[in-house]
Amino acid sequence: RPSVPATLMHSRLQVGSRQSDVACELGVSQSVISRFAARHKTTGSVWDRPRSGAPRVMDRNDDQYLRTYALTHRYATATQLQACLREVRGTRVSRQTIRNRLHCFGLNARQPLQVTPLTPRHRRDHLQWAQEHVTWTMQQWSTVLFTGECRVTLHRNDAHQHCWRSALRGWSCITSRTSFLLIWTSTSLLIGQTDQWKTPSQLPAHGPDPPGGPQHLC
């Protein structure tokens, strides 16, 4: 059975797309597209050519189950997918085989987009703030307190979490941030000093100004 990237490469080349454009769109090197085009020109097919060695362990039903489960449980690791496939389908394969089959479906382990949950009120406030400050002068900006921050998560490390995601679908995995300790360092051209303070949990989209200090900009 041809892999999903193979059918995509074939369809893109059939409509006259350049190999470099197809490679950029699918997230592969141009040499992969070049070899595929040469093989298709020789064999006239996108199917895998006969190969030596042991036959493939996973059949079409295994592939379909693995793909569906990975899309349903996007944060499952290769080890967890391997165990699930063994328990449900009785198919024993290595973790690398799991990764290889998911790669054939265009699914790769990538970091999800991390966002702070925003309500409609937050979005309205952000838009209003931007509209009010778009014409500010340098003198006005000199009164703003600019801050830098360092995050320390309280429960888990949310910076190294991966999900199974296709490069063609953009940010299809979005996760909210966990609670964390935030350490701020602030500076202002007008004040000419540096302060530090902490907050014990995730800050709201519009936090209050420090006591006795000017407005701040994160």
N, C-alpha and C. Protein backbone atom coordinates (compact mmCIF):
# COMPACT_ATOMS: atom_id res chain seq x y z
N ARG A 1 0.85 -1.21 0.00
CA ARG A 1 0.00 0.00 0.00
C ARG A 1 0.87 1.24 0.00
N PRO A 2 0.63 2.20 -0.86
CA PRO A 2 1.44 3.42 -0.88
C PRO A 2 1.21 4.24 0.36
N SER A 3 2.24 4.89 0.86
CA SER A 3 2.10 5.73 2.04
C SER A 3 1.44 7.04 1.67
N VAL A 4 0.92 7.73 2.68
CA VAL A 4 0.22 8.99 2.44
C VAL A 4 1.13 10.03 1.79
N PRO A 5 2.39 10.22 2.29
CA PRO A 5 3.26 11.18 1.61
C PRO A 5 3.52 10.83 0.16
N ALA A 6 3.57 9.51 -0.18
CA ALA A 6 3.80 9.11 -1.57
C ALA A 6 2.65 9.55 -2.46
N THR A 7 1.42 9.37 -1.98
CA THR A 7 0.27 9.79 -2.79
C THR A 7 0.22 11.31 -2.89
N LEU A 8 0.62 11.99 -1.83
CA LEU A 8 0.64 13.46 -1.88
C LEU A 8 1.71 13.95 -2.85
N MET A 9 2.89 13.33 -2.79
CA MET A 9 3.95 13.71 -3.72
C MET A 9 3.51 13.48 -5.16
N HIS A 10 2.86 12.35 -5.39
CA HIS A 10 2.41 12.04 -6.75
C HIS A 10 1.38 13.06 -7.24
N SER A 11 0.42 13.41 -6.39
CA SER A 11 -0.62 14.35 -6.80
C SER A 11 -0.04 15.74 -7.05
N ARG A 12 0.93 16.17 -6.22
CA ARG A 12 1.53 17.48 -6.42
C ARG A 12 2.34 17.53 -7.71
N LEU A 13 3.09 16.46 -7.98
CA LEU A 13 3.91 16.44 -9.20
C LEU A 13 3.04 16.34 -10.45
N GLN A 14 1.90 15.68 -10.32
CA GLN A 14 1.01 15.51 -11.47
C GLN A 14 0.42 16.83 -11.93
N VAL A 15 0.24 17.77 -11.01
CA VAL A 15 -0.34 19.07 -11.40
C VAL A 15 0.74 20.07 -11.81
N GLY A 16 1.99 19.62 -11.89
CA GLY A 16 3.06 20.47 -12.39
C GLY A 16 3.82 21.25 -11.34
N SER A 17 3.66 20.91 -10.05
CA SER A 17 4.41 21.62 -9.02
C SER A 17 5.89 21.29 -9.10
N ARG A 18 6.73 22.25 -8.75
CA ARG A 18 8.17 22.03 -8.75
C ARG A 18 8.55 21.12 -7.57
N GLN A 19 9.63 20.36 -7.78
CA GLN A 19 10.07 19.45 -6.73
C GLN A 19 10.44 20.21 -5.46
N SER A 20 11.05 21.36 -5.58
CA SER A 20 11.43 22.13 -4.40
C SER A 20 10.20 22.61 -3.63
N ASP A 21 9.14 22.99 -4.37
CA ASP A 21 7.91 23.44 -3.71
C ASP A 21 7.23 22.28 -2.98
N VAL A 22 7.21 21.11 -3.62
CA VAL A 22 6.60 19.93 -3.00
C VAL A 22 7.37 19.54 -1.74
N ALA A 23 8.71 19.58 -1.83
CA ALA A 23 9.54 19.23 -0.67
C ALA A 23 9.28 20.18 0.48
N CYS A 24 9.16 21.47 0.20
CA CYS A 24 8.90 22.46 1.24
C CYS A 24 7.53 22.25 1.86
N GLU A 25 6.54 21.93 1.05
CA GLU A 25 5.18 21.76 1.54
C GLU A 25 5.05 20.52 2.43
N LEU A 26 5.74 19.44 2.05
CA LEU A 26 5.63 18.18 2.80
C LEU A 26 6.66 18.07 3.90
N GLY A 27 7.59 19.02 3.98
CA GLY A 27 8.58 18.99 5.04
C GLY A 27 9.64 17.92 4.87
N VAL A 28 10.03 17.62 3.62
CA VAL A 28 11.08 16.65 3.34
C VAL A 28 12.14 17.31 2.46
N SER A 29 13.27 16.63 2.30
CA SER A 29 14.32 17.18 1.45
C SER A 29 13.95 16.98 -0.02
N GLN A 30 14.57 17.78 -0.87
CA GLN A 30 14.27 17.69 -2.29
C GLN A 30 14.75 16.37 -2.88
N SER A 31 15.80 15.77 -2.28
CA SER A 31 16.30 14.49 -2.78
C SER A 31 15.25 13.39 -2.65
N VAL A 32 14.40 13.47 -1.61
CA VAL A 32 13.32 12.49 -1.45
C VAL A 32 12.34 12.60 -2.62
N ILE A 33 11.98 13.82 -2.97
CA ILE A 33 11.05 14.04 -4.09
C ILE A 33 11.70 13.59 -5.40
N SER A 34 12.99 13.88 -5.55
CA SER A 34 13.69 13.51 -6.78
C SER A 34 13.74 12.00 -6.95
N ARG A 35 14.06 11.28 -5.88
CA ARG A 35 14.11 9.81 -5.96
C ARG A 35 12.72 9.23 -6.23
N PHE A 36 11.70 9.82 -5.62
CA PHE A 36 10.35 9.34 -5.86
C PHE A 36 9.94 9.54 -7.32
N ALA A 37 10.27 10.73 -7.88
CA ALA A 37 9.91 11.00 -9.27
C ALA A 37 10.64 10.04 -10.21
N ALA A 38 11.92 9.76 -9.93
CA ALA A 38 12.67 8.84 -10.77
C ALA A 38 12.10 7.42 -10.69
N ARG A 39 11.72 6.99 -9.49
CA ARG A 39 11.15 5.65 -9.33
C ARG A 39 9.80 5.54 -10.03
N HIS A 40 9.00 6.60 -9.92
CA HIS A 40 7.69 6.57 -10.58
C HIS A 40 7.85 6.56 -12.10
N LYS A 41 8.86 7.27 -12.59
CA LYS A 41 9.09 7.28 -14.03
C LYS A 41 9.53 5.91 -14.53
N THR A 42 10.27 5.18 -13.69
CA THR A 42 10.77 3.86 -14.09
C THR A 42 9.70 2.78 -13.96
N THR A 43 8.97 2.78 -12.84
CA THR A 43 8.01 1.71 -12.56
C THR A 43 6.58 2.08 -12.93
N GLY A 44 6.29 3.40 -13.02
CA GLY A 44 4.93 3.83 -13.31
C GLY A 44 3.98 3.64 -12.16
N SER A 45 4.49 3.47 -10.95
CA SER A 45 3.65 3.20 -9.79
C SER A 45 4.23 3.90 -8.57
N VAL A 46 3.35 4.20 -7.61
CA VAL A 46 3.80 4.78 -6.33
C VAL A 46 3.92 3.71 -5.26
N TRP A 47 3.66 2.46 -5.61
CA TRP A 47 3.75 1.36 -4.66
C TRP A 47 5.22 1.07 -4.35
N ASP A 48 5.43 0.52 -3.15
CA ASP A 48 6.77 0.10 -2.78
C ASP A 48 7.22 -1.05 -3.67
N ARG A 49 8.49 -1.00 -4.07
CA ARG A 49 9.03 -2.09 -4.87
C ARG A 49 9.31 -3.31 -3.99
N PRO A 50 9.35 -4.50 -4.60
CA PRO A 50 9.65 -5.71 -3.81
C PRO A 50 10.97 -5.54 -3.06
N ARG A 51 10.99 -6.00 -1.84
CA ARG A 51 12.18 -5.85 -1.02
C ARG A 51 12.59 -7.20 -0.44
N SER A 52 13.85 -7.29 -0.09
CA SER A 52 14.36 -8.50 0.53
C SER A 52 14.16 -8.42 2.04
N GLY A 53 14.43 -9.52 2.73
CA GLY A 53 14.31 -9.53 4.17
C GLY A 53 12.95 -10.02 4.63
N ALA A 54 12.69 -9.84 5.92
CA ALA A 54 11.45 -10.33 6.51
C ALA A 54 10.25 -9.53 6.00
N PRO A 55 9.10 -10.18 5.84
CA PRO A 55 7.91 -9.46 5.39
C PRO A 55 7.44 -8.47 6.45
N ARG A 56 6.69 -7.49 6.01
CA ARG A 56 6.18 -6.47 6.93
C ARG A 56 5.21 -7.11 7.92
N VAL A 57 5.36 -6.76 9.20
CA VAL A 57 4.54 -7.35 10.24
C VAL A 57 3.16 -6.71 10.28
N MET A 58 3.09 -5.41 10.14
CA MET A 58 1.81 -4.70 10.26
C MET A 58 1.06 -4.73 8.94
N ASP A 59 -0.21 -5.10 8.99
CA ASP A 59 -1.03 -5.11 7.79
C ASP A 59 -1.86 -3.83 7.72
N ARG A 60 -2.79 -3.76 6.77
CA ARG A 60 -3.57 -2.55 6.57
C ARG A 60 -4.44 -2.23 7.78
N ASN A 61 -5.02 -3.25 8.39
CA ASN A 61 -5.87 -3.01 9.56
C ASN A 61 -5.04 -2.48 10.74
N ASP A 62 -3.82 -3.00 10.91
CA ASP A 62 -2.94 -2.49 11.96
C ASP A 62 -2.61 -1.02 11.71
N ASP A 63 -2.31 -0.70 10.46
CA ASP A 63 -1.99 0.67 10.12
C ASP A 63 -3.16 1.61 10.42
N GLN A 64 -4.36 1.18 10.04
CA GLN A 64 -5.53 2.02 10.26
C GLN A 64 -5.80 2.21 11.75
N TYR A 65 -5.65 1.13 12.52
CA TYR A 65 -5.87 1.24 13.97
C TYR A 65 -4.84 2.17 14.60
N LEU A 66 -3.57 2.01 14.20
CA LEU A 66 -2.51 2.84 14.77
C LEU A 66 -2.74 4.31 14.44
N ARG A 67 -3.09 4.60 13.22
CA ARG A 67 -3.32 5.99 12.81
C ARG A 67 -4.49 6.60 13.57
N THR A 68 -5.60 5.84 13.67
CA THR A 68 -6.78 6.35 14.37
C THR A 68 -6.49 6.58 15.85
N TYR A 69 -5.77 5.64 16.47
CA TYR A 69 -5.47 5.77 17.89
C TYR A 69 -4.53 6.95 18.14
N ALA A 70 -3.55 7.13 17.27
CA ALA A 70 -2.61 8.25 17.45
C ALA A 70 -3.31 9.59 17.28
N LEU A 71 -4.27 9.67 16.37
CA LEU A 71 -5.00 10.92 16.18
C LEU A 71 -5.99 11.18 17.31
N THR A 72 -6.46 10.11 17.95
CA THR A 72 -7.38 10.26 19.07
C THR A 72 -6.64 10.56 20.37
N HIS A 73 -5.45 9.96 20.51
CA HIS A 73 -4.61 10.18 21.71
C HIS A 73 -3.29 10.79 21.24
N ARG A 74 -3.33 12.07 20.96
CA ARG A 74 -2.19 12.72 20.31
C ARG A 74 -0.95 12.80 21.19
N TYR A 75 -1.12 12.70 22.50
CA TYR A 75 0.02 12.83 23.41
C TYR A 75 0.57 11.47 23.85
N ALA A 76 0.08 10.39 23.25
CA ALA A 76 0.60 9.06 23.57
C ALA A 76 2.01 8.91 23.02
N THR A 77 2.89 8.30 23.79
CA THR A 77 4.26 8.07 23.35
C THR A 77 4.32 6.84 22.46
N ALA A 78 5.46 6.66 21.79
CA ALA A 78 5.64 5.48 20.94
C ALA A 78 5.55 4.20 21.77
N THR A 79 6.04 4.24 23.01
CA THR A 79 5.96 3.07 23.89
C THR A 79 4.51 2.73 24.22
N GLN A 80 3.70 3.76 24.49
CA GLN A 80 2.29 3.52 24.79
C GLN A 80 1.54 3.01 23.57
N LEU A 81 1.85 3.53 22.39
CA LEU A 81 1.22 3.04 21.16
C LEU A 81 1.64 1.61 20.88
N GLN A 82 2.90 1.29 21.14
CA GLN A 82 3.39 -0.07 20.95
C GLN A 82 2.63 -1.06 21.84
N ALA A 83 2.45 -0.69 23.12
CA ALA A 83 1.74 -1.56 24.05
C ALA A 83 0.27 -1.71 23.66
N CYS A 84 -0.35 -0.62 23.23
CA CYS A 84 -1.76 -0.67 22.84
C CYS A 84 -1.97 -1.55 21.62
N LEU A 85 -1.07 -1.44 20.64
CA LEU A 85 -1.18 -2.26 19.44
C LEU A 85 -1.00 -3.74 19.77
N ARG A 86 -0.12 -4.03 20.72
CA ARG A 86 0.11 -5.42 21.11
C ARG A 86 -1.09 -5.99 21.85
N GLU A 87 -1.71 -5.19 22.73
CA GLU A 87 -2.83 -5.69 23.52
C GLU A 87 -4.11 -5.83 22.70
N VAL A 88 -4.36 -4.87 21.83
CA VAL A 88 -5.62 -4.86 21.08
C VAL A 88 -5.54 -5.71 19.82
N ARG A 89 -4.45 -5.55 19.05
CA ARG A 89 -4.33 -6.23 17.76
C ARG A 89 -3.46 -7.48 17.82
N GLY A 90 -2.71 -7.63 18.92
CA GLY A 90 -1.82 -8.79 19.01
C GLY A 90 -0.60 -8.69 18.11
N THR A 91 -0.28 -7.48 17.66
CA THR A 91 0.86 -7.25 16.76
C THR A 91 2.04 -6.74 17.56
N ARG A 92 3.17 -7.42 17.46
CA ARG A 92 4.37 -7.04 18.20
C ARG A 92 5.37 -6.41 17.24
N VAL A 93 5.62 -5.14 17.44
CA VAL A 93 6.59 -4.41 16.64
C VAL A 93 7.42 -3.53 17.57
N SER A 94 8.51 -3.01 17.06
CA SER A 94 9.37 -2.14 17.85
C SER A 94 8.80 -0.72 17.89
N ARG A 95 9.33 0.08 18.82
CA ARG A 95 8.91 1.48 18.89
C ARG A 95 9.30 2.24 17.64
N GLN A 96 10.45 1.89 17.05
CA GLN A 96 10.86 2.57 15.83
C GLN A 96 9.92 2.26 14.67
N THR A 97 9.38 1.03 14.64
CA THR A 97 8.40 0.70 13.61
C THR A 97 7.14 1.54 13.79
N ILE A 98 6.74 1.75 15.04
CA ILE A 98 5.58 2.61 15.31
C ILE A 98 5.83 4.00 14.75
N ARG A 99 7.01 4.55 15.02
CA ARG A 99 7.34 5.89 14.53
C ARG A 99 7.36 5.91 13.00
N ASN A 100 7.97 4.87 12.40
CA ASN A 100 8.07 4.82 10.94
C ASN A 100 6.70 4.79 10.28
N ARG A 101 5.78 3.99 10.84
CA ARG A 101 4.45 3.90 10.24
C ARG A 101 3.70 5.23 10.39
N LEU A 102 3.84 5.88 11.54
CA LEU A 102 3.18 7.17 11.72
C LEU A 102 3.79 8.23 10.79
N HIS A 103 5.09 8.14 10.56
CA HIS A 103 5.72 9.07 9.62
C HIS A 103 5.14 8.88 8.22
N CYS A 104 4.83 7.64 7.87
CA CYS A 104 4.23 7.38 6.56
C CYS A 104 2.85 8.02 6.42
N PHE A 105 2.19 8.22 7.54
CA PHE A 105 0.89 8.89 7.52
C PHE A 105 1.02 10.40 7.65
N GLY A 106 2.27 10.89 7.68
CA GLY A 106 2.48 12.32 7.81
C GLY A 106 2.40 12.81 9.24
N LEU A 107 2.45 11.91 10.22
CA LEU A 107 2.37 12.28 11.63
C LEU A 107 3.76 12.21 12.25
N ASN A 108 4.17 13.30 12.86
CA ASN A 108 5.48 13.37 13.52
C ASN A 108 5.30 13.90 14.93
N ALA A 109 6.25 13.56 15.79
CA ALA A 109 6.22 14.04 17.17
C ALA A 109 6.70 15.48 17.18
N ARG A 110 5.80 16.41 17.46
CA ARG A 110 6.12 17.83 17.47
C ARG A 110 5.58 18.46 18.74
N GLN A 111 6.16 19.59 19.11
CA GLN A 111 5.68 20.29 20.29
C GLN A 111 4.36 20.99 19.96
N PRO A 112 3.37 20.86 20.85
CA PRO A 112 2.10 21.55 20.61
C PRO A 112 2.22 23.04 20.86
N LEU A 113 1.29 23.77 20.32
CA LEU A 113 1.24 25.21 20.57
C LEU A 113 0.70 25.43 21.99
N GLN A 114 1.46 26.15 22.80
CA GLN A 114 1.05 26.44 24.16
C GLN A 114 0.48 27.85 24.23
N VAL A 115 -0.71 27.94 24.74
CA VAL A 115 -1.39 29.24 24.82
C VAL A 115 -1.99 29.42 26.20
N THR A 116 -2.19 30.64 26.59
CA THR A 116 -2.94 30.97 27.79
C THR A 116 -4.40 31.12 27.41
N PRO A 117 -5.30 30.38 28.04
CA PRO A 117 -6.71 30.46 27.65
C PRO A 117 -7.23 31.89 27.76
N LEU A 118 -7.79 32.40 26.68
CA LEU A 118 -8.32 33.76 26.64
C LEU A 118 -9.83 33.73 26.44
N THR A 119 -10.52 34.51 27.22
CA THR A 119 -11.97 34.64 27.08
C THR A 119 -12.26 35.74 26.06
N PRO A 120 -13.49 35.82 25.56
CA PRO A 120 -13.84 36.93 24.66
C PRO A 120 -13.56 38.30 25.27
N ARG A 121 -13.71 38.42 26.59
CA ARG A 121 -13.40 39.70 27.24
C ARG A 121 -11.92 40.02 27.13
N HIS A 122 -11.05 39.02 27.30
CA HIS A 122 -9.62 39.25 27.15
C HIS A 122 -9.29 39.76 25.75
N ARG A 123 -9.90 39.15 24.74
CA ARG A 123 -9.61 39.54 23.36
C ARG A 123 -10.07 40.97 23.09
N ARG A 124 -11.23 41.33 23.63
CA ARG A 124 -11.71 42.71 23.46
C ARG A 124 -10.77 43.69 24.15
N ASP A 125 -10.30 43.34 25.34
CA ASP A 125 -9.38 44.22 26.07
C ASP A 125 -8.05 44.36 25.32
N HIS A 126 -7.55 43.25 24.74
CA HIS A 126 -6.30 43.31 23.99
C HIS A 126 -6.44 44.24 22.78
N LEU A 127 -7.56 44.10 22.06
CA LEU A 127 -7.78 44.93 20.88
C LEU A 127 -7.91 46.40 21.27
N GLN A 128 -8.63 46.67 22.34
CA GLN A 128 -8.80 48.04 22.79
C GLN A 128 -7.47 48.64 23.21
N TRP A 129 -6.64 47.86 23.91
CA TRP A 129 -5.33 48.36 24.35
C TRP A 129 -4.45 48.69 23.14
N ALA A 130 -4.45 47.81 22.14
CA ALA A 130 -3.63 48.05 20.95
C ALA A 130 -4.08 49.29 20.20
N GLN A 131 -5.38 49.49 20.10
CA GLN A 131 -5.90 50.65 19.39
C GLN A 131 -5.58 51.94 20.13
N GLU A 132 -5.56 51.88 21.45
CA GLU A 132 -5.27 53.08 22.24
C GLU A 132 -3.80 53.45 22.22
N HIS A 133 -2.90 52.50 21.99
CA HIS A 133 -1.47 52.76 22.07
C HIS A 133 -0.76 52.77 20.72
N VAL A 134 -1.49 52.59 19.63
CA VAL A 134 -0.84 52.50 18.33
C VAL A 134 -0.17 53.81 17.92
N THR A 135 -0.63 54.92 18.43
CA THR A 135 -0.08 56.23 18.04
C THR A 135 0.81 56.83 19.13
N TRP A 136 1.24 56.06 20.08
CA TRP A 136 2.08 56.58 21.17
C TRP A 136 3.44 57.05 20.64
N THR A 137 3.96 58.10 21.28
CA THR A 137 5.28 58.63 20.93
C THR A 137 6.35 57.96 21.81
N MET A 138 7.63 58.21 21.46
CA MET A 138 8.73 57.66 22.26
C MET A 138 8.69 58.21 23.68
N GLN A 139 8.27 59.46 23.84
CA GLN A 139 8.18 60.05 25.18
C GLN A 139 7.15 59.30 26.03
N GLN A 140 6.05 58.95 25.44
CA GLN A 140 5.04 58.21 26.17
C GLN A 140 5.50 56.80 26.52
N TRP A 141 6.21 56.15 25.56
CA TRP A 141 6.70 54.80 25.82
C TRP A 141 7.80 54.79 26.89
N SER A 142 8.46 55.92 27.10
CA SER A 142 9.54 55.96 28.09
C SER A 142 9.02 55.80 29.51
N THR A 143 7.72 55.94 29.71
CA THR A 143 7.14 55.77 31.05
C THR A 143 6.65 54.34 31.28
N VAL A 144 6.84 53.48 30.30
CA VAL A 144 6.35 52.11 30.41
C VAL A 144 7.41 51.25 31.10
N LEU A 145 6.96 50.35 31.94
CA LEU A 145 7.85 49.43 32.63
C LEU A 145 7.91 48.13 31.83
N PHE A 146 9.06 47.83 31.23
CA PHE A 146 9.24 46.60 30.46
C PHE A 146 9.74 45.50 31.39
N THR A 147 9.20 44.31 31.23
CA THR A 147 9.53 43.21 32.14
C THR A 147 10.00 41.98 31.39
N GLY A 148 10.88 41.23 32.05
CA GLY A 148 11.26 39.90 31.57
C GLY A 148 10.84 38.90 32.62
N GLU A 149 10.70 37.63 32.22
CA GLU A 149 10.16 36.66 33.15
C GLU A 149 10.87 35.32 33.05
N CYS A 150 10.81 34.58 34.14
CA CYS A 150 11.33 33.21 34.21
C CYS A 150 10.24 32.34 34.83
N ARG A 151 9.89 31.25 34.15
CA ARG A 151 8.81 30.37 34.61
C ARG A 151 9.38 29.11 35.26
N VAL A 152 8.80 28.72 36.39
CA VAL A 152 9.12 27.46 37.06
C VAL A 152 7.79 26.73 37.27
N THR A 153 7.56 25.63 36.56
CA THR A 153 6.28 24.92 36.66
C THR A 153 6.16 24.22 38.00
N LEU A 154 4.92 24.12 38.49
CA LEU A 154 4.68 23.56 39.82
C LEU A 154 4.39 22.07 39.79
N HIS A 155 3.86 21.54 38.68
CA HIS A 155 3.43 20.15 38.65
C HIS A 155 4.18 19.31 37.61
N ARG A 156 4.33 19.79 36.41
CA ARG A 156 4.97 19.02 35.36
C ARG A 156 5.71 19.96 34.43
N ASN A 157 6.62 19.40 33.66
CA ASN A 157 7.36 20.19 32.69
C ASN A 157 6.53 20.28 31.42
N ASP A 158 5.98 21.45 31.15
CA ASP A 158 5.11 21.60 29.98
C ASP A 158 5.86 22.09 28.75
N ALA A 159 7.19 22.15 28.82
CA ALA A 159 7.96 22.67 27.69
C ALA A 159 8.48 21.56 26.79
N HIS A 160 8.43 20.30 27.22
CA HIS A 160 8.97 19.20 26.43
C HIS A 160 7.92 18.14 26.16
N GLN A 161 6.67 18.56 26.03
CA GLN A 161 5.59 17.65 25.71
C GLN A 161 5.40 17.62 24.20
N HIS A 162 5.22 16.42 23.63
CA HIS A 162 5.07 16.29 22.19
C HIS A 162 3.73 15.64 21.86
N CYS A 163 3.24 15.93 20.68
CA CYS A 163 2.01 15.31 20.20
C CYS A 163 2.23 14.86 18.76
N TRP A 164 1.39 13.94 18.31
CA TRP A 164 1.46 13.46 16.93
C TRP A 164 0.67 14.42 16.06
N ARG A 165 1.38 15.11 15.17
CA ARG A 165 0.75 16.17 14.38
C ARG A 165 1.30 16.16 12.97
N SER A 166 0.43 16.44 12.01
CA SER A 166 0.83 16.53 10.61
C SER A 166 1.33 17.93 10.31
N ALA A 167 2.41 18.01 9.55
CA ALA A 167 2.96 19.32 9.18
C ALA A 167 2.02 20.08 8.25
N LEU A 168 1.11 19.38 7.59
CA LEU A 168 0.21 20.02 6.64
C LEU A 168 -1.01 20.65 7.33
N ARG A 169 -1.23 20.35 8.61
CA ARG A 169 -2.43 20.80 9.28
C ARG A 169 -2.19 21.94 10.24
N GLY A 170 -0.98 22.49 10.24
CA GLY A 170 -0.70 23.61 11.12
C GLY A 170 -0.75 23.21 12.58
N TRP A 171 -1.21 24.15 13.42
CA TRP A 171 -1.26 23.90 14.86
C TRP A 171 -2.54 23.17 15.21
N SER A 172 -2.59 21.86 14.92
CA SER A 172 -3.77 21.08 15.24
C SER A 172 -3.78 20.62 16.68
N CYS A 173 -2.67 20.77 17.41
CA CYS A 173 -2.59 20.42 18.83
C CYS A 173 -2.33 21.68 19.63
N ILE A 174 -3.23 21.97 20.54
CA ILE A 174 -3.10 23.14 21.39
C ILE A 174 -3.33 22.71 22.83
N THR A 175 -2.46 23.09 23.72
CA THR A 175 -2.59 22.73 25.12
C THR A 175 -2.45 23.98 25.97
N SER A 176 -3.15 23.99 27.10
CA SER A 176 -3.05 25.13 28.01
C SER A 176 -1.87 24.94 28.95
N ARG A 177 -1.36 26.03 29.46
CA ARG A 177 -0.21 25.96 30.34
C ARG A 177 -0.63 25.53 31.74
N THR A 178 0.27 24.82 32.41
CA THR A 178 0.01 24.39 33.77
C THR A 178 0.37 25.51 34.73
N SER A 179 0.01 25.34 36.01
CA SER A 179 0.34 26.35 37.02
C SER A 179 1.85 26.46 37.17
N PHE A 180 2.32 27.67 37.43
CA PHE A 180 3.76 27.88 37.51
C PHE A 180 4.08 29.06 38.41
N LEU A 181 5.32 29.12 38.82
CA LEU A 181 5.85 30.26 39.56
C LEU A 181 6.54 31.17 38.56
N LEU A 182 6.14 32.42 38.55
CA LEU A 182 6.66 33.38 37.59
C LEU A 182 7.52 34.41 38.30
N ILE A 183 8.77 34.53 37.91
CA ILE A 183 9.68 35.52 38.49
C ILE A 183 9.91 36.61 37.46
N TRP A 184 9.60 37.83 37.82
CA TRP A 184 9.71 38.96 36.91
C TRP A 184 10.94 39.82 37.23
N THR A 185 11.55 40.32 36.19
CA THR A 185 12.56 41.36 36.32
C THR A 185 12.12 42.52 35.45
N SER A 186 12.09 43.71 36.01
CA SER A 186 11.57 44.86 35.28
C SER A 186 12.61 45.95 35.16
N THR A 187 12.46 46.75 34.12
CA THR A 187 13.37 47.89 33.92
C THR A 187 12.61 49.00 33.19
N SER A 188 13.03 50.22 33.42
CA SER A 188 12.40 51.37 32.78
C SER A 188 13.46 52.42 32.51
N LEU A 189 13.43 53.02 31.34
CA LEU A 189 14.38 54.07 31.00
C LEU A 189 14.19 55.30 31.87
N LEU A 190 12.95 55.53 32.26
CA LEU A 190 12.66 56.72 33.06
C LEU A 190 13.10 56.54 34.51
N ILE A 191 12.80 55.37 35.09
CA ILE A 191 13.12 55.12 36.48
C ILE A 191 14.60 54.80 36.66
N GLY A 192 15.17 54.05 35.72
CA GLY A 192 16.58 53.71 35.77
C GLY A 192 16.94 52.74 36.86
N GLN A 193 16.04 51.82 37.19
CA GLN A 193 16.33 50.83 38.21
C GLN A 193 15.68 49.51 37.82
N THR A 194 16.10 48.44 38.51
CA THR A 194 15.61 47.10 38.23
C THR A 194 14.99 46.52 39.49
N ASP A 195 13.79 46.00 39.39
CA ASP A 195 13.09 45.38 40.51
C ASP A 195 12.77 43.93 40.16
N GLN A 196 12.54 43.14 41.19
CA GLN A 196 12.13 41.76 41.03
C GLN A 196 10.96 41.46 41.96
N TRP A 197 10.01 40.72 41.47
CA TRP A 197 8.95 40.24 42.32
C TRP A 197 8.39 38.95 41.74
N LYS A 198 7.60 38.22 42.53
CA LYS A 198 7.12 36.90 42.15
C LYS A 198 5.60 36.86 42.24
N THR A 199 5.04 35.90 41.51
CA THR A 199 3.63 35.59 41.64
C THR A 199 3.50 34.08 41.77
N PRO A 200 2.67 33.58 42.68
CA PRO A 200 2.66 32.14 42.97
C PRO A 200 1.92 31.29 41.96
N SER A 201 1.24 31.86 41.02
CA SER A 201 0.49 31.07 40.04
C SER A 201 0.43 31.82 38.74
N GLN A 202 -0.24 31.22 37.78
CA GLN A 202 -0.33 31.84 36.46
C GLN A 202 -1.06 33.17 36.55
N LEU A 203 -0.49 34.18 35.92
CA LEU A 203 -1.07 35.51 35.97
C LEU A 203 -2.24 35.63 35.01
N PRO A 204 -3.24 36.46 35.31
CA PRO A 204 -4.31 36.71 34.34
C PRO A 204 -3.78 37.48 33.15
N ALA A 205 -4.61 37.56 32.11
CA ALA A 205 -4.17 38.24 30.89
C ALA A 205 -3.84 39.69 31.13
N HIS A 206 -4.54 40.33 32.09
CA HIS A 206 -4.26 41.72 32.43
C HIS A 206 -4.03 41.79 33.93
N GLY A 207 -2.78 41.69 34.38
CA GLY A 207 -2.49 41.72 35.80
C GLY A 207 -2.40 43.15 36.28
N PRO A 208 -2.50 43.37 37.62
CA PRO A 208 -2.42 44.72 38.17
C PRO A 208 -1.00 45.24 38.12
N ASP A 209 -0.85 46.55 38.14
CA ASP A 209 0.47 47.16 38.18
C ASP A 209 1.11 46.93 39.54
N PRO A 210 2.45 46.87 39.62
CA PRO A 210 3.11 46.74 40.91
C PRO A 210 2.77 47.92 41.79
N PRO A 211 2.67 47.70 43.11
CA PRO A 211 2.31 48.80 44.01
C PRO A 211 3.28 49.97 43.87
N GLY A 212 2.73 51.15 43.64
CA GLY A 212 3.55 52.35 43.57
C GLY A 212 4.35 52.49 42.30
N GLY A 213 4.17 51.62 41.32
CA GLY A 213 4.97 51.67 40.11
C GLY A 213 4.15 52.08 38.92
N PRO A 214 4.81 52.38 37.80
CA PRO A 214 4.08 52.76 36.59
C PRO A 214 3.46 51.55 35.93
N GLN A 215 2.74 51.78 34.85
CA GLN A 215 2.14 50.67 34.13
C GLN A 215 3.23 49.78 33.56
N HIS A 216 2.94 48.51 33.38
CA HIS A 216 3.95 47.58 32.91
C HIS A 216 3.51 46.95 31.60
N LEU A 217 4.49 46.51 30.85
CA LEU A 217 4.25 45.87 29.56
C LEU A 217 5.03 44.58 29.53
N CYS A 218 4.32 43.42 29.44
CA CYS A 218 4.98 42.12 29.43
C CYS A 218 5.50 41.82 28.03
